[in-house]
PDB file of C-alpha atoms in Angstrom:
ATOM      1  CA  ALA P 194      14.734 -80.431  30.190  1.00  0.00           C
ATOM      2  CA  ILE P 195      10.968 -80.472  29.815  1.00  0.00           C
ATOM      3  CA  GLN P 196       9.530 -76.970  29.587  1.00  0.00           C
ATOM      4  CA  LEU P 197       6.159 -76.167  31.104  1.00  0.00           C
ATOM      5  CA  THR P 198       4.338 -73.126  29.761  1.00  0.00           C
ATOM      6  CA  GLN P 199       1.432 -71.781  31.764  1.00  0.00           C
ATOM      7  CA  SER P 200      -1.225 -69.485  30.393  1.00  0.00           C
ATOM      8  CA  PRO P 201      -2.255 -66.938  31.177  1.00  0.00           C
ATOM      9  CA  SER P 202       0.590 -65.475  33.234  1.00  0.00           C
ATOM     10  CA  SER P 203      -1.925 -63.397  35.136  1.00  0.00           C
ATOM     11  CA  LEU P 204      -5.660 -63.380  35.427  1.00  0.00           C
ATOM     12  CA  SER P 205      -8.248 -61.086  37.001  1.00  0.00           C
ATOM     13  CA  ALA P 206     -11.500 -62.575  38.210  1.00  0.00           C
ATOM     14  CA  SER P 207     -14.328 -61.963  40.661  1.00  0.00           C
ATOM     15  CA  ILE P 208     -15.619 -63.910  43.637  1.00  0.00           C
ATOM     16  CA  GLY P 209     -17.800 -66.731  42.380  1.00  0.00           C
ATOM     17  CA  ASP P 210     -16.216 -66.876  38.905  1.00  0.00           C
ATOM     18  CA  LYS P 211     -14.947 -70.025  37.245  1.00  0.00           C
ATOM     19  CA  VAL P 212     -11.366 -69.809  36.010  1.00  0.00           C
ATOM     20  CA  THR P 213      -9.093 -72.110  34.063  1.00  0.00           C
ATOM     21  CA  VAL P 214      -5.310 -72.186  33.964  1.00  0.00           C
ATOM     22  CA  THR P 215      -3.482 -74.131  31.284  1.00  0.00           C
ATOM     23  CA  CYS P 216      -0.117 -75.861  31.489  1.00  0.00           C
ATOM     24  CA  ARG P 217       1.505 -77.151  28.302  1.00  0.00           C
ATOM     25  CA  ALA P 218       4.519 -79.478  28.368  1.00  0.00           C
ATOM     26  CA  SER P 219       7.202 -79.477  25.690  1.00  0.00           C
ATOM     27  CA  GLN P 220       6.974 -83.274  25.485  1.00  0.00           C
ATOM     28  CA  ASP P 221       4.709 -86.084  26.632  1.00  0.00           C
ATOM     29  CA  ILE P 222       4.650 -86.325  30.430  1.00  0.00           C
ATOM     30  CA  ARG P 223       1.780 -88.815  30.595  1.00  0.00           C
ATOM     31  CA  LYS P 224      -0.186 -87.987  33.759  1.00  0.00           C
ATOM     32  CA  PHE P 225       2.802 -86.891  35.863  1.00  0.00           C
ATOM     33  CA  LEU P 226       1.776 -83.346  36.663  1.00  0.00           C
ATOM     34  CA  ALA P 227       0.988 -81.568  39.921  1.00  0.00           C
ATOM     35  CA  TRP P 228      -0.553 -78.192  40.735  1.00  0.00           C
ATOM     36  CA  TYR P 229       0.411 -75.962  43.644  1.00  0.00           C
ATOM     37  CA  GLN P 230      -1.025 -72.810  45.175  1.00  0.00           C
ATOM     38  CA  GLN P 231       1.261 -70.196  46.680  1.00  0.00           C
ATOM     39  CA  ARG P 232      -0.055 -67.290  48.685  1.00  0.00           C
ATOM     40  CA  PRO P 233       2.205 -64.225  49.172  1.00  0.00           C
ATOM     41  CA  GLY P 234       4.998 -64.857  51.654  1.00  0.00           C
ATOM     42  CA  LYS P 235       4.038 -68.511  52.074  1.00  0.00           C
ATOM     43  CA  ALA P 236       5.312 -71.850  50.883  1.00  0.00           C
ATOM     44  CA  PRO P 237       3.611 -73.611  47.965  1.00  0.00           C
ATOM     45  CA  GLN P 238       0.865 -76.067  48.853  1.00  0.00           C
ATOM     46  CA  LEU P 239      -0.104 -79.115  46.835  1.00  0.00           C
ATOM     47  CA  LEU P 240      -3.560 -79.027  45.278  1.00  0.00           C
ATOM     48  CA  ILE P 241      -3.611 -81.794  42.679  1.00  0.00           C
ATOM     49  CA  TYR P 242      -1.301 -84.634  41.666  1.00  0.00           C
ATOM     50  CA  ASP P 243      -1.270 -87.141  38.834  1.00  0.00           C
ATOM     51  CA  ALA P 244      -2.996 -84.449  36.765  1.00  0.00           C
ATOM     52  CA  SER P 245      -6.454 -84.936  38.266  1.00  0.00           C
ATOM     53  CA  THR P 246      -6.271 -86.379  41.786  1.00  0.00           C
ATOM     54  CA  LEU P 247      -7.344 -83.890  44.415  1.00  0.00           C
ATOM     55  CA  ARG P 248      -5.169 -83.848  47.512  1.00  0.00           C
ATOM     56  CA  ALA P 249      -7.084 -84.744  50.669  1.00  0.00           C
ATOM     57  CA  GLY P 250      -8.436 -81.625  52.343  1.00  0.00           C
ATOM     58  CA  VAL P 251      -8.391 -79.466  49.209  1.00  0.00           C
ATOM     59  CA  PRO P 252     -11.836 -78.002  48.400  1.00  0.00           C
ATOM     60  CA  SER P 253     -13.737 -79.724  45.615  1.00  0.00           C
ATOM     61  CA  ARG P 254     -14.018 -76.459  43.655  1.00  0.00           C
ATOM     62  CA  PHE P 255     -10.477 -77.237  42.482  1.00  0.00           C
ATOM     63  CA  SER P 256     -10.140 -79.768  39.676  1.00  0.00           C
ATOM     64  CA  GLY P 257      -7.486 -80.853  37.230  1.00  0.00           C
ATOM     65  CA  SER P 258      -7.532 -82.607  33.900  1.00  0.00           C
ATOM     66  CA  GLY P 259      -5.336 -83.550  30.995  1.00  0.00           C
ATOM     67  CA  SER P 260      -2.633 -85.970  29.952  1.00  0.00           C
ATOM     68  CA  GLY P 261       0.273 -86.036  27.571  1.00  0.00           C
ATOM     69  CA  THR P 262       1.182 -82.408  26.926  1.00  0.00           C
ATOM     70  CA  ASP P 263      -1.925 -80.391  27.789  1.00  0.00           C
ATOM     71  CA  PHE P 264      -3.291 -79.893  31.283  1.00  0.00           C
ATOM     72  CA  THR P 265      -5.772 -77.601  32.982  1.00  0.00           C
ATOM     73  CA  LEU P 266      -6.507 -76.437  36.504  1.00  0.00           C
ATOM     74  CA  THR P 267     -10.058 -75.224  37.036  1.00  0.00           C
ATOM     75  CA  ILE P 268     -11.427 -73.365  40.032  1.00  0.00           C
ATOM     76  CA  SER P 269     -15.211 -73.297  40.100  1.00  0.00           C
ATOM     77  CA  GLY P 270     -16.698 -70.591  42.295  1.00  0.00           C
ATOM     78  CA  LEU P 271     -13.727 -68.468  43.339  1.00  0.00           C
ATOM     79  CA  GLN P 272     -13.379 -67.716  47.022  1.00  0.00           C
ATOM     80  CA  PRO P 273     -11.348 -64.860  48.544  1.00  0.00           C
ATOM     81  CA  GLU P 274      -8.640 -67.257  49.721  1.00  0.00           C
ATOM     82  CA  ASP P 275      -8.099 -68.527  46.158  1.00  0.00           C
ATOM     83  CA  PHE P 276      -6.407 -65.339  44.986  1.00  0.00           C
ATOM     84  CA  ALA P 277      -2.823 -66.526  44.804  1.00  0.00           C
ATOM     85  CA  THR P 278      -0.220 -67.763  42.329  1.00  0.00           C
ATOM     86  CA  TYR P 279      -0.559 -71.232  40.826  1.00  0.00           C
ATOM     87  CA  TYR P 280       2.257 -73.425  39.523  1.00  0.00           C
ATOM     88  CA  CYS P 281       2.309 -76.674  37.603  1.00  0.00           C
ATOM     89  CA  GLN P 282       5.148 -79.169  38.075  1.00  0.00           C
ATOM     90  CA  GLN P 283       6.139 -82.175  35.998  1.00  0.00           C
ATOM     91  CA  PHE P 284       7.635 -85.294  37.520  1.00  0.00           C
ATOM     92  CA  ASN P 285       7.908 -87.463  34.425  1.00  0.00           C
ATOM     93  CA  ASN P 286      11.677 -87.197  34.430  1.00  0.00           C
ATOM     94  CA  TYR P 287      14.598 -85.240  35.822  1.00  0.00           C
ATOM     95  CA  PRO P 288      15.161 -82.403  36.071  1.00  0.00           C
ATOM     96  CA  VAL P 289      11.861 -81.697  37.750  1.00  0.00           C
ATOM     97  CA  THR P 290      10.478 -78.494  36.242  1.00  0.00           C
ATOM     98  CA  PHE P 291       7.809 -75.947  37.105  1.00  0.00           C
ATOM     99  CA  GLY P 292       5.694 -73.661  35.017  1.00  0.00           C
ATOM    100  CA  GLN P 293       6.385 -69.952  35.336  1.00  0.00           C
ATOM    101  CA  GLY P 294       3.268 -69.395  37.426  1.00  0.00           C
ATOM    102  CA  THR P 295      -0.163 -67.848  36.978  1.00  0.00           C
ATOM    103  CA  ARG P 296      -1.100 -64.981  39.259  1.00  0.00           C
ATOM    104  CA  LEU P 297      -4.799 -64.851  40.031  1.00  0.00           C
ATOM    105  CA  GLU P 298      -5.960 -61.413  41.132  1.00  0.00           C
ATOM    106  CA  ILE P 299      -9.238 -59.971  42.299  1.00  0.00           C
ATOM    107  CA  LYS P 300     -11.052 -57.911  39.675  1.00  0.00           C
TER     108      LYS P 300
ATOM    109  CA  GLN S 795       1.449 -83.783  61.621  1.00  0.00           C
ATOM    110  CA  VAL S 796       4.243 -83.548  59.067  1.00  0.00           C
ATOM    111  CA  HIS S 797       6.488 -80.576  59.729  1.00  0.00           C
ATOM    112  CA  LEU S 798       9.565 -79.311  57.896  1.00  0.00           C
ATOM    113  CA  VAL S 799      11.663 -76.446  59.230  1.00  0.00           C
ATOM    114  CA  GLU S 800      14.530 -74.991  57.224  1.00  0.00           C
ATOM    115  CA  SER S 801      17.379 -73.047  58.754  1.00  0.00           C
ATOM    116  CA  GLY S 802      20.805 -71.728  57.879  1.00  0.00           C
ATOM    117  CA  GLY S 803      19.909 -68.955  55.472  1.00  0.00           C
ATOM    118  CA  SER S 804      22.076 -65.872  55.661  1.00  0.00           C
ATOM    119  CA  VAL S 805      23.687 -62.997  53.779  1.00  0.00           C
ATOM    120  CA  VAL S 806      26.987 -64.170  52.310  1.00  0.00           C
ATOM    121  CA  GLN S 807      29.553 -62.910  49.827  1.00  0.00           C
ATOM    122  CA  PRO S 808      30.014 -64.383  46.350  1.00  0.00           C
ATOM    123  CA  GLY S 809      32.361 -67.350  46.282  1.00  0.00           C
ATOM    124  CA  THR S 810      31.677 -68.402  49.842  1.00  0.00           C
ATOM    125  CA  SER S 811      29.872 -71.439  51.258  1.00  0.00           C
ATOM    126  CA  LEU S 812      26.748 -72.073  53.294  1.00  0.00           C
ATOM    127  CA  ARG S 813      24.935 -75.116  54.635  1.00  0.00           C
ATOM    128  CA  LEU S 814      21.177 -75.258  54.903  1.00  0.00           C
ATOM    129  CA  SER S 815      19.330 -77.691  57.151  1.00  0.00           C
ATOM    130  CA  CYS S 816      15.777 -78.994  57.096  1.00  0.00           C
ATOM    131  CA  ALA S 817      14.509 -80.581  60.306  1.00  0.00           C
ATOM    132  CA  ALA S 818      11.708 -83.080  59.785  1.00  0.00           C
ATOM    133  CA  SER S 819       9.097 -84.279  62.245  1.00  0.00           C
ATOM    134  CA  GLY S 820       5.733 -86.011  62.285  1.00  0.00           C
ATOM    135  CA  PHE S 821       6.669 -88.812  59.906  1.00  0.00           C
ATOM    136  CA  THR S 822       9.278 -91.525  59.426  1.00  0.00           C
ATOM    137  CA  PHE S 823      11.961 -89.452  57.754  1.00  0.00           C
ATOM    138  CA  SER S 824      13.965 -92.456  56.521  1.00  0.00           C
ATOM    139  CA  THR S 825      11.063 -93.574  54.300  1.00  0.00           C
ATOM    140  CA  SER S 826      10.769 -90.314  52.356  1.00  0.00           C
ATOM    141  CA  ALA S 827      12.770 -88.982  49.442  1.00  0.00           C
ATOM    142  CA  MET S 828      13.400 -85.260  49.881  1.00  0.00           C
ATOM    143  CA  HIS S 829      13.845 -82.274  47.587  1.00  0.00           C
ATOM    144  CA  TRP S 830      15.199 -78.742  47.676  1.00  0.00           C
ATOM    145  CA  VAL S 831      13.392 -76.114  45.607  1.00  0.00           C
ATOM    146  CA  ARG S 832      14.297 -72.432  45.472  1.00  0.00           C
ATOM    147  CA  GLN S 833      12.553 -69.205  44.564  1.00  0.00           C
ATOM    148  CA  ALA S 834      14.432 -66.039  43.667  1.00  0.00           C
ATOM    149  CA  PRO S 835      12.821 -62.808  44.883  1.00  0.00           C
ATOM    150  CA  GLY S 836       9.699 -62.108  42.862  1.00  0.00           C
ATOM    151  CA  LYS S 837      10.304 -65.108  40.598  1.00  0.00           C
ATOM    152  CA  GLY S 838       8.937 -68.599  40.106  1.00  0.00           C
ATOM    153  CA  LEU S 839       9.892 -71.953  41.560  1.00  0.00           C
ATOM    154  CA  GLU S 840      13.123 -73.679  40.525  1.00  0.00           C
ATOM    155  CA  TRP S 841      13.910 -77.256  41.443  1.00  0.00           C
ATOM    156  CA  VAL S 842      17.402 -77.711  42.907  1.00  0.00           C
ATOM    157  CA  ALA S 843      18.038 -81.292  44.015  1.00  0.00           C
ATOM    158  CA  VAL S 844      16.585 -84.568  45.265  1.00  0.00           C
ATOM    159  CA  ILE S 845      17.908 -87.343  47.479  1.00  0.00           C
ATOM    160  CA  SER S 846      16.543 -90.850  47.860  1.00  0.00           C
ATOM    161  CA  LYS S 847      15.325 -92.301  51.149  1.00  0.00           C
ATOM    162  CA  ASP S 848      18.654 -93.979  51.876  1.00  0.00           C
ATOM    163  CA  GLY S 849      20.779 -91.154  50.527  1.00  0.00           C
ATOM    164  CA  ASN S 850      22.352 -93.267  47.800  1.00  0.00           C
ATOM    165  CA  ASN S 851      20.737 -91.542  44.828  1.00  0.00           C
ATOM    166  CA  LYS S 852      20.942 -87.828  44.143  1.00  0.00           C
ATOM    167  CA  TYR S 853      20.037 -85.591  41.214  1.00  0.00           C
ATOM    168  CA  TYR S 854      20.724 -81.896  40.671  1.00  0.00           C
ATOM    169  CA  THR S 855      19.698 -79.134  38.356  1.00  0.00           C
ATOM    170  CA  ASP S 856      22.519 -78.268  35.963  1.00  0.00           C
ATOM    171  CA  SER S 857      23.181 -74.806  37.390  1.00  0.00           C
ATOM    172  CA  VAL S 858      24.227 -76.199  40.796  1.00  0.00           C
ATOM    173  CA  LYS S 859      26.026 -79.404  39.759  1.00  0.00           C
ATOM    174  CA  GLY S 860      29.517 -79.493  41.198  1.00  0.00           C
ATOM    175  CA  ARG S 861      28.744 -76.649  43.614  1.00  0.00           C
ATOM    176  CA  PHE S 862      25.843 -77.923  45.745  1.00  0.00           C
ATOM    177  CA  THR S 863      25.586 -81.219  47.620  1.00  0.00           C
ATOM    178  CA  ILE S 864      22.392 -82.652  49.017  1.00  0.00           C
ATOM    179  CA  SER S 865      22.679 -85.061  51.927  1.00  0.00           C
ATOM    180  CA  ARG S 866      20.680 -86.428  54.815  1.00  0.00           C
ATOM    181  CA  ASP S 867      21.120 -87.857  58.271  1.00  0.00           C
ATOM    182  CA  ASN S 868      18.273 -90.252  58.918  1.00  0.00           C
ATOM    183  CA  SER S 869      19.326 -90.681  62.547  1.00  0.00           C
ATOM    184  CA  ARG S 870      18.806 -86.949  63.075  1.00  0.00           C
ATOM    185  CA  ASN S 871      15.756 -86.601  60.789  1.00  0.00           C
ATOM    186  CA  THR S 872      17.562 -83.843  58.952  1.00  0.00           C
ATOM    187  CA  LEU S 873      18.126 -82.914  55.323  1.00  0.00           C
ATOM    188  CA  TYR S 874      21.047 -80.726  54.233  1.00  0.00           C
ATOM    189  CA  LEU S 875      22.129 -78.615  51.311  1.00  0.00           C
ATOM    190  CA  GLU S 876      25.804 -77.743  51.214  1.00  0.00           C
ATOM    191  CA  MET S 877      26.306 -74.779  48.887  1.00  0.00           C
ATOM    192  CA  ASN S 878      29.775 -73.807  47.676  1.00  0.00           C
ATOM    193  CA  SER S 879      31.063 -71.150  45.291  1.00  0.00           C
ATOM    194  CA  LEU S 880      27.899 -69.159  45.783  1.00  0.00           C
ATOM    195  CA  ARG S 881      26.858 -66.692  43.094  1.00  0.00           C
ATOM    196  CA  SER S 882      24.483 -63.770  43.102  1.00  0.00           C
ATOM    197  CA  GLU S 883      22.047 -65.827  41.045  1.00  0.00           C
ATOM    198  CA  ASP S 884      21.772 -68.297  43.939  1.00  0.00           C
ATOM    199  CA  THR S 885      19.955 -65.640  45.951  1.00  0.00           C
ATOM    200  CA  ALA S 886      16.580 -67.157  46.795  1.00  0.00           C
ATOM    201  CA  VAL S 887      14.295 -68.623  49.398  1.00  0.00           C
ATOM    202  CA  TYR S 888      15.199 -72.283  49.690  1.00  0.00           C
ATOM    203  CA  TYR S 889      12.429 -74.748  50.502  1.00  0.00           C
ATOM    204  CA  CYS S 890      12.741 -78.368  51.476  1.00  0.00           C
ATOM    205  CA  ALA S 891       9.869 -80.626  50.502  1.00  0.00           C
ATOM    206  CA  ARG S 892       8.886 -84.233  51.065  1.00  0.00           C
ATOM    207  CA  VAL S 893       7.844 -86.910  48.634  1.00  0.00           C
ATOM    208  CA  PRO S 894       4.824 -88.488  50.313  1.00  0.00           C
ATOM    209  CA  ASN S 895       3.814 -92.104  50.723  1.00  0.00           C
ATOM    210  CA  ALA S 896       7.309 -93.592  50.653  1.00  0.00           C
ATOM    211  CA  ALA S 897       7.319 -93.137  46.902  1.00  0.00           C
ATOM    212  CA  VAL S 898      10.305 -92.703  44.614  1.00  0.00           C
ATOM    213  CA  GLY S 899      11.977 -89.316  44.418  1.00  0.00           C
ATOM    214  CA  LEU S 900      10.496 -88.343  41.064  1.00  0.00           C
ATOM    215  CA  ASN S 901       7.118 -87.300  42.386  1.00  0.00           C
ATOM    216  CA  TRP S 902       4.877 -84.546  43.653  1.00  0.00           C
ATOM    217  CA  LEU S 903       5.946 -82.641  46.765  1.00  0.00           C
ATOM    218  CA  ASP S 904       3.922 -82.436  49.956  1.00  0.00           C
ATOM    219  CA  PRO S 905       4.408 -80.698  52.261  1.00  0.00           C
ATOM    220  CA  TRP S 906       6.944 -77.901  51.914  1.00  0.00           C
ATOM    221  CA  GLY S 907       8.792 -76.120  54.682  1.00  0.00           C
ATOM    222  CA  GLN S 908       8.431 -72.390  55.252  1.00  0.00           C
ATOM    223  CA  GLY S 909      11.735 -71.644  53.521  1.00  0.00           C
ATOM    224  CA  THR S 910      14.999 -69.976  54.453  1.00  0.00           C
ATOM    225  CA  LEU S 911      16.432 -66.954  52.642  1.00  0.00           C
ATOM    226  CA  VAL S 912      19.912 -67.022  51.148  1.00  0.00           C
ATOM    227  CA  THR S 913      21.274 -63.710  49.915  1.00  0.00           C
ATOM    228  CA  VAL S 914      24.532 -63.687  47.977  1.00  0.00           C
ATOM    229  CA  SER S 915      25.869 -60.165  47.755  1.00  0.00           C
ATOM    230  CA  SER S 916      29.109 -58.269  48.107  1.00  0.00           C
TER     231      SER S 916
END
């Protein structure tokens, strides 16, 4: 199975900051990566798919980049509602796998 | 508006069985592959299974193969997860999720249901 390693596992930041989360795949997954946001007690919500395509309705402060094995999620200008846990997911082949998550906390 | 509602979660003893359901609305269910994903308390997301639009193709994570069965009833707009020989490590919130845009099952997931909690404990 393809392993996805996210870094950092947790991150403290302030309102208005720019933050970057990295997701590294154990093998080439081309562009087949998605990012999700999960707020406490809620279901995950899709932010980005195909590594860099922003889901309709997601604020433009979210962006994704990368291909192959290295991917990043960037949030430019943190808002209070952005403090949550973020997961990457690969869909290059089965089994589908997720990163372990990055918890974004308010500093 | 696409809506997924899971049900069937409960507290059960190890070795027993349980069936989860996911009721879909707001889209043509028969054109969407569907997934189950679970999340143990305080842990990350773990993919469980996928079923194709017509129900003919299914894939599972290794830890549930031979114990869990994913199925669907397109006439009832409902997805199922039959879970047998339950273990304590199956304790989790179980989410159903849709593959959008009539795409193949190996894809991103959007949206997800609110989840249903399964607790396996003696």
